[in-house]
mmCIF file of C-alpha atoms in Angstrom:
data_model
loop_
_atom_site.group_PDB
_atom_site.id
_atom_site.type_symbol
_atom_site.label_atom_id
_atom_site.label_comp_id
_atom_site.label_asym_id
_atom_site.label_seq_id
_atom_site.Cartn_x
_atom_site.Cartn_y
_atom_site.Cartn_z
ATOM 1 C CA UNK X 1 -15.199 -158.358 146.625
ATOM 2 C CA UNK X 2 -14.115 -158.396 142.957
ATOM 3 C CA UNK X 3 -16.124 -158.150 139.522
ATOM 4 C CA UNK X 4 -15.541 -159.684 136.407
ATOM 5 C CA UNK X 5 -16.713 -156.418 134.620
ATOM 6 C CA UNK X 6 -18.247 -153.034 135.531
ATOM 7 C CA UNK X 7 -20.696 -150.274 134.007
ATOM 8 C CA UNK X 8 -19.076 -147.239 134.820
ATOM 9 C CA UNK X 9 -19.387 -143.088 133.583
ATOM 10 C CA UNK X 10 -17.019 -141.187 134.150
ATOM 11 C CA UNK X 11 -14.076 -143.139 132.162
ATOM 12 C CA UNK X 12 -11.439 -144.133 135.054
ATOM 13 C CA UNK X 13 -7.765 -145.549 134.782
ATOM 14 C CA UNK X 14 -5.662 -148.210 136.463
ATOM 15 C CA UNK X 15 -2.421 -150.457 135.745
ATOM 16 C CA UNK X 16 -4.449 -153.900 136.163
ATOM 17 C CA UNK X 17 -8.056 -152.611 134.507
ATOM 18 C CA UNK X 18 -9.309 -151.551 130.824
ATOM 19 C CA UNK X 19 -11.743 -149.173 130.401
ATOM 20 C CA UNK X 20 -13.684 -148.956 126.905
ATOM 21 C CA UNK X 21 -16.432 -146.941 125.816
ATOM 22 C CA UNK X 22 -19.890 -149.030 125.507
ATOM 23 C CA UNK X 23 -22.290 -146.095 124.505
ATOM 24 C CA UNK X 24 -22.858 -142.827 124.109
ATOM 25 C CA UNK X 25 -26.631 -140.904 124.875
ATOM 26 C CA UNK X 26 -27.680 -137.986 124.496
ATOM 27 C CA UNK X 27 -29.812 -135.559 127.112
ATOM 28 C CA UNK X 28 -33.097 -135.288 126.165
ATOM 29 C CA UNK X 29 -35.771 -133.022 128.448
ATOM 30 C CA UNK X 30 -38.653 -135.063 129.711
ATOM 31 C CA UNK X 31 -42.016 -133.954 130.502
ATOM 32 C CA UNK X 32 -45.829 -134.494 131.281
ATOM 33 C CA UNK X 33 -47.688 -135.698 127.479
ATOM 34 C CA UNK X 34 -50.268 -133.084 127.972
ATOM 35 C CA UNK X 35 -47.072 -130.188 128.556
ATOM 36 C CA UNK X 36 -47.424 -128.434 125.149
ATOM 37 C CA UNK X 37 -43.153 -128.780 125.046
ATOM 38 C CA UNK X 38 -42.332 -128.503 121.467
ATOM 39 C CA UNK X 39 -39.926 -131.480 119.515
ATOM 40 C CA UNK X 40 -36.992 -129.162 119.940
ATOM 41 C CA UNK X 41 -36.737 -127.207 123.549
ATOM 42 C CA UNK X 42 -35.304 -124.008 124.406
ATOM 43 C CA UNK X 43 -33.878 -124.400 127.681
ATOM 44 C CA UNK X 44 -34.873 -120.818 128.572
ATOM 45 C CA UNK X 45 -38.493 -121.423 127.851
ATOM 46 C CA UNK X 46 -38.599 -124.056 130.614
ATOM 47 C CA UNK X 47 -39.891 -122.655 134.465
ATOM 48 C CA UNK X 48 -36.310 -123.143 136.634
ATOM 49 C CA UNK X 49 -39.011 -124.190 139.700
ATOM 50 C CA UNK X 50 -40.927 -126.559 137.655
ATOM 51 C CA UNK X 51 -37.516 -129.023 137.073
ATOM 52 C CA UNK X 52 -36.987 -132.325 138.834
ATOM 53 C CA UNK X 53 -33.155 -132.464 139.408
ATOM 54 C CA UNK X 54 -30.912 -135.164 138.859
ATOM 55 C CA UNK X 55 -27.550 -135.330 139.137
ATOM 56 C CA UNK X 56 -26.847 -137.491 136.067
ATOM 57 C CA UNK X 57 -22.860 -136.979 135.372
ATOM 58 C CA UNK X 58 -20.540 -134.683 136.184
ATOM 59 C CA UNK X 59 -20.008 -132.511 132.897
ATOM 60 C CA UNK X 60 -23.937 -132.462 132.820
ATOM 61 C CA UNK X 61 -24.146 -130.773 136.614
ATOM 62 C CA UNK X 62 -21.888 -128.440 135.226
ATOM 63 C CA UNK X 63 -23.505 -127.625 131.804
ATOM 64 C CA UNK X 64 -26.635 -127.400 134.185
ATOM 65 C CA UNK X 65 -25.254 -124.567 136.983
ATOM 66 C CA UNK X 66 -23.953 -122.250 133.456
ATOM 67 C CA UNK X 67 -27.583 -122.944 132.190
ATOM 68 C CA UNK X 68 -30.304 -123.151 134.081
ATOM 69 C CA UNK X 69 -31.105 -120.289 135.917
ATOM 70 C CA UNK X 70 -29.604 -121.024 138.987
ATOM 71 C CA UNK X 71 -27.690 -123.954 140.866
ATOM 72 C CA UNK X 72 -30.487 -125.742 142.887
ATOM 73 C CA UNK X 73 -33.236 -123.523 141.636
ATOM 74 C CA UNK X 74 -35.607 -126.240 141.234
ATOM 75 C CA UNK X 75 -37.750 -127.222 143.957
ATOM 76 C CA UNK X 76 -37.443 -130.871 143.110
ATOM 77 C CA UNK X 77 -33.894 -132.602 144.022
ATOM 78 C CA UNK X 78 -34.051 -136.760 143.529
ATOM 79 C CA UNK X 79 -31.595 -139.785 142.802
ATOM 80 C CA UNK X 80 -33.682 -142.326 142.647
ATOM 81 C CA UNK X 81 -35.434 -143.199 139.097
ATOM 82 C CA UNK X 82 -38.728 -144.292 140.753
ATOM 83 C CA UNK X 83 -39.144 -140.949 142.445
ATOM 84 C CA UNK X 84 -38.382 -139.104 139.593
ATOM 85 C CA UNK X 85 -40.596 -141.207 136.900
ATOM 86 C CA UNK X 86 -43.693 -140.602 139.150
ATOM 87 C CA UNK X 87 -43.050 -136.517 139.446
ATOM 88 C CA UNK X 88 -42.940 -135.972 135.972
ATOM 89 C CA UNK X 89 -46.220 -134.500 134.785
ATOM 90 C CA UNK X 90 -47.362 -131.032 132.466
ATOM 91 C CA UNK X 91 -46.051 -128.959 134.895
ATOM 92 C CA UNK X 92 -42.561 -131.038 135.927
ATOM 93 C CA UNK X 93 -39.814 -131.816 133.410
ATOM 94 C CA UNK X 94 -36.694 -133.546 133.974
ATOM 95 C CA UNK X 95 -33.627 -133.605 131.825
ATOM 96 C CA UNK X 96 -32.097 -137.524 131.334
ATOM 97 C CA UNK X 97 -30.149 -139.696 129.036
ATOM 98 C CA UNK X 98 -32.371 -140.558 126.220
ATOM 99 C CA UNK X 99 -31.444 -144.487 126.886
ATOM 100 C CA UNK X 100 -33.037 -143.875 130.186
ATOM 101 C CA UNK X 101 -36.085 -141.938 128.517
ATOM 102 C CA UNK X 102 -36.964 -144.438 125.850
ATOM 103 C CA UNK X 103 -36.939 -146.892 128.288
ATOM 104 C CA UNK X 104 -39.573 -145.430 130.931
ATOM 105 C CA UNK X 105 -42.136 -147.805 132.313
ATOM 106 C CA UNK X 106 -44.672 -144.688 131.598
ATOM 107 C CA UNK X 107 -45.718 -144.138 127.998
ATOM 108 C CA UNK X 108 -47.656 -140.566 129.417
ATOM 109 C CA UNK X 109 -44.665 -138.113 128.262
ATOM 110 C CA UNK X 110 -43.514 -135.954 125.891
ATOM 111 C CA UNK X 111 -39.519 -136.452 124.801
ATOM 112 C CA UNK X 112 -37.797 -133.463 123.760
ATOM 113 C CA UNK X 113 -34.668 -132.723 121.823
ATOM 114 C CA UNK X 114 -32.621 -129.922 123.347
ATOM 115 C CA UNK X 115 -31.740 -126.805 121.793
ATOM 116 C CA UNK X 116 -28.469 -126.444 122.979
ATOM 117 C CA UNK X 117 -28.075 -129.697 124.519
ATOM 118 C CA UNK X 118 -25.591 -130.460 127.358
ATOM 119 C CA UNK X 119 -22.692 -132.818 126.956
ATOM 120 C CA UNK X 120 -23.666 -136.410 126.152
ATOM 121 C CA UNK X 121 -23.708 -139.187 128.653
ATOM 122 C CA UNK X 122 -20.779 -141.486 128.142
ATOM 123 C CA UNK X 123 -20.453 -144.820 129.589
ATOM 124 C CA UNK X 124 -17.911 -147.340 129.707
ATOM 125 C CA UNK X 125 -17.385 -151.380 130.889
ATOM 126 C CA UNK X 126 -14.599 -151.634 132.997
ATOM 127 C CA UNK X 127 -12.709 -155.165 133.268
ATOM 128 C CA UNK X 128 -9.541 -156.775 134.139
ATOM 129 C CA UNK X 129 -6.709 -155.980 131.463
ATOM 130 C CA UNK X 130 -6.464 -158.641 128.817
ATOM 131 C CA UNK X 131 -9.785 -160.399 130.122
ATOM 132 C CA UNK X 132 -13.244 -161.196 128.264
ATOM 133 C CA UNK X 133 -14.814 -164.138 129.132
ATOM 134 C CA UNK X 134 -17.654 -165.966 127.417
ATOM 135 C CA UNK X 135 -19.883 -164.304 130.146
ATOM 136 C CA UNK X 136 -18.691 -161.048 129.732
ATOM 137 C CA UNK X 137 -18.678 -160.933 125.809
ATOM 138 C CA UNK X 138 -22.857 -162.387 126.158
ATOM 139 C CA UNK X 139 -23.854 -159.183 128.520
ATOM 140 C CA UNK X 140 -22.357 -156.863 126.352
ATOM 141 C CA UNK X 141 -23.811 -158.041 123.261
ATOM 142 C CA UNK X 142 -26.902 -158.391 124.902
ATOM 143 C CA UNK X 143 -26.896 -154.559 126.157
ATOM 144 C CA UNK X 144 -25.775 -153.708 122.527
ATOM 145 C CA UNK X 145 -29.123 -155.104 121.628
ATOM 146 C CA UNK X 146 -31.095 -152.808 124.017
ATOM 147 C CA UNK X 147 -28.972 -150.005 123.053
ATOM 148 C CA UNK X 148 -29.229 -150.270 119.288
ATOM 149 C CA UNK X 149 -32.885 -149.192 118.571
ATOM 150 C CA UNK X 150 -32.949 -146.333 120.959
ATOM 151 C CA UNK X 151 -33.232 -142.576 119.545
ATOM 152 C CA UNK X 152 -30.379 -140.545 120.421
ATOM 153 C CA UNK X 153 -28.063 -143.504 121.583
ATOM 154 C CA UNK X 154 -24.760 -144.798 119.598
ATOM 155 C CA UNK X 155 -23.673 -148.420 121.207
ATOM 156 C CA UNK X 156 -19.844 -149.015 120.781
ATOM 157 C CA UNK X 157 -20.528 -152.869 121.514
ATOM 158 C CA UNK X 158 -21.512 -153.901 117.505
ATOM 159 C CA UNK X 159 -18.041 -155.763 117.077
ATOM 160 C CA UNK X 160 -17.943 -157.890 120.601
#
């Protein structure tokens, strides 16, 4: 099967595709509202066995092993969004893209900036070299949209 165009992170190469960054997001740390987790976190602060793990991105996994206290040291591992939205409470935090954060169906959390933050989340569209259809050109400015009021997210798609 082929696609016309492809949301993609990390940023790949090929002789018959184009890669191009769409937006960048930052990691914010996600928790319960009634958590008491300052504006700003301290990673350090945070319980290792209280975190819901996700492995978001590959520079992020390994910001994550030199950071928190160990590898898998939380007792929560999940890849699936639904799972993870309903575990976060005051005693659970998660770290995530602040796209994805600002965008949670719960309004019950606290988002906080990180200290010492891990790398940001970059994504890119992937399409056929020398192609942008009408089609194409209407999804991305309609993700610029959602992207462009969203704390702690930069959208590359303003001149599509």
């Amino acid at each position: 099967a082929e696609a016309d165009l492809a949301i993609i992170s990390p940023e790949l190469y090929g002789g018959l595709v184009e890669t191009s960054p769409a937006y960048r997001t930052k990691m914010v740390c996600v928790s319960g509202g009634d958590s008491g987790l300052p504006e700003v976190v301290d990673i350090s602060s945070l319980v290792p066995e209280n975190e819901i793990q996700v492995p978001w991105f590959p520079d992020y996994d390994t910001w994550r092993r030199n950071t928190v206290a160990l590898p898998y040291s939380s007792n929560i591992l999940v890849g699936n969004m639904r799972v993870m939205e309903s575990r976060i409470d005051s005693d659970h935090w998660c770290m995530m893209p602040a796209a994805i954060a600002h965008r949670l169906d719960r309004k019950d959390v606290t988002i906080s900036q990180i200290a010492d933050p891990p790398p940001d989340l970059q994504v890119f569209y992937l399409k056929r070299r020398g192609e942008m259809t009408d089609s194409m050109r209407l999804f991305l400015q309609c993700l610029h949209r959602e992207l462009s009021g969203l704390n702690g997210t930069e959208s590359y798609l303003q001149n599509l």
